[in-house]
C-alpha positions in Angstrom: 0.0 0.0 0.0 2.8 2.4 0.9 4.5 1.8 -2.4 1.3 2.5 -4.4 0.7 5.7 -2.4 4.3 6.8 -3.1 3.9 6.0 -6.8 0.7 8.1 -7.0 2.3 10.9 -5.1 5.3 10.8 -7.5 2.9 11.3 -10.5 2.3 14.9 -9.3 -0.8 17.1 -9.2 -2.2 16.7 -12.7 -4.7 14.1 -11.5 -5.8 16.6 -8.7 -6.2 19.3 -11.4 -8.3 17.0 -13.5 -10.5 16.2 -10.5 -10.8 19.9 -9.6 -11.8 20.7 -13.2 -14.5 18.0 -13.2 -15.9 19.3 -9.9 -15.9 22.9 -11.2 -17.6 21.7 -14.4 -20.4 20.2 -12.3 -20.6 23.4 -10.2 -21.0 25.4 -13.4 -23.6 23.1 -14.8 -25.5 23.5 -11.6 -25.6 27.3 -11.9 -26.9 27.0 -15.5 -30.0 25.3 -14.3 -31.6 28.7 -13.9 -34.5 29.5 -11.6 -36.5 26.7 -9.9 -40.0 27.0 -11.0 -42.9 25.8 -8.8 -44.9 22.8 -10.1 -48.6 22.8 -9.9 -48.8 20.6 -6.9 -51.2 21.3 -3.8 -48.4 22.0 -1.5 -46.2 24.0 -3.8 -43.2 22.0 -2.6 -42.1 20.5 -5.9 -39.7 22.6 -8.2 -38.3 22.1 -11.7 -35.2 23.7 -13.0 -36.0 26.4 -15.6 -33.5 25.0 -18.1 -35.2 21.5 -18.0 -38.7 23.2 -18.5 -37.4 25.3 -21.4 -35.9 22.1 -23.2 -39.3 20.2 -22.8 -41.4 23.2 -24.0 -39.1 23.8 -27.0 -39.4 20.2 -28.0 -43.2 20.4 -27.7 -43.3 23.5 -29.9 -40.9 21.8 -32.5 -43.4 18.9 -33.0 -45.6 21.2 -35.0 -44.6 20.8 -38.6 -43.3 23.9 -40.3 -42.1 25.5 -37.1 -38.8 25.8 -35.3 -38.3 27.5 -31.9 -35.7 30.4 -32.0 -35.9 31.4 -28.3 -37.9 30.3 -25.3 -38.1 32.3 -21.9 -40.0 31.5 -18.7 -41.2 34.2 -16.5 -42.6 33.3 -13.1 -45.7 35.3 -12.1 -45.4 37.9 -9.3 -47.1 35.4 -6.8 -44.5 32.8 -7.8 -47.1 30.1 -8.6 -47.5 30.3 -12.4 -45.3 30.9 -15.3 -45.6 32.9 -18.5 -43.9 31.4 -21.7 -42.5 33.8 -24.2 -41.3 32.2 -27.6 -40.0 33.3 -30.9 -40.5 31.0 -33.8 -39.4 30.5 -37.4 -42.4 29.4 -39.3 -43.2 28.2 -42.8 -46.0 30.0 -44.7 -47.6 27.0 -46.4 -50.5 27.1 -43.8 -52.1 30.2 -42.4 -49.8 31.6 -39.8 -52.4 32.1 -37.1 -53.4 28.4 -37.2 -49.8 27.4 -37.0 -49.1 29.6 -34.1 -52.2 28.3 -32.3 -51.0 24.8 -32.8 -47.7 25.5 -31.2 -49.5 27.4 -28.3 -51.7 24.3 -27.7 -48.7 21.9 -27.9 -46.7 24.0 -25.3 -49.7 24.3 -23.0 -50.4 20.6 -23.2 -46.8 19.6 -22.5 -46.5 22.1 -19.6 -49.6 20.7 -18.0 -49.3 16.9 -18.9 -45.5 16.3 -19.1 -44.3 18.9 -16.5 -47.2 19.8 -14.2 -46.4 23.4 -14.8 -49.1 26.1 -14.5 -48.8 28.3 -17.5 -50.8 31.5 -17.5 -50.0 32.4 -21.2 -47.8 31.4 -24.1 -46.7 34.6 -26.1 -45.4 33.7 -29.5 -43.7 36.0 -32.0 -42.8 34.8 -35.5 -39.4 36.2 -36.3 -38.4 34.4 -39.5 -39.8 32.4 -42.5 -38.9 28.8 -43.2 -39.1 27.1 -46.5 -41.9 24.5 -46.3 -40.7 21.0 -45.6 -41.6 18.2 -48.0 -44.4 16.0 -46.6 -43.3 13.3 -44.3 -43.4 9.8 -46.1 -45.4 7.3 -44.0 -43.3 4.3 -45.4 -39.7 3.3 -44.8 -37.0 5.1 -46.7 -36.1 3.9 -50.1 -32.8 2.2 -50.9 -31.4 5.5 -52.2 -31.8 7.0 -48.7 -34.6 9.4 -49.6 
């Protein structure tokens, strides 16, 4: 055991620097979680990291064909129990824009309530760019040529 300990000590501090770097990376990741948002539970004891909520709500919005989320922000209400979602979208114009925005809003509201248990008071959406329409999704498997 003593020989192994001396051998490790002889290797110097780089291992300790690597360990310190890993610890600091974890600390930095922890601070990137953002605010803790209250979930819609009766006791208001449960919380969700803002970064996790944003990721799930962005995914919900991106499920609507012809849209892509540019930004997503969550703002807690003054009483701290509800959240307001503010999104910017890129959208294709192959369908009426108000209908497409409403689909995104409904998808976000559904995901917030069903997937997260987050009480959302409003979903404000601004379209900031135009996308070229995607070709329709094929229901069958891809062909041998990869398309």
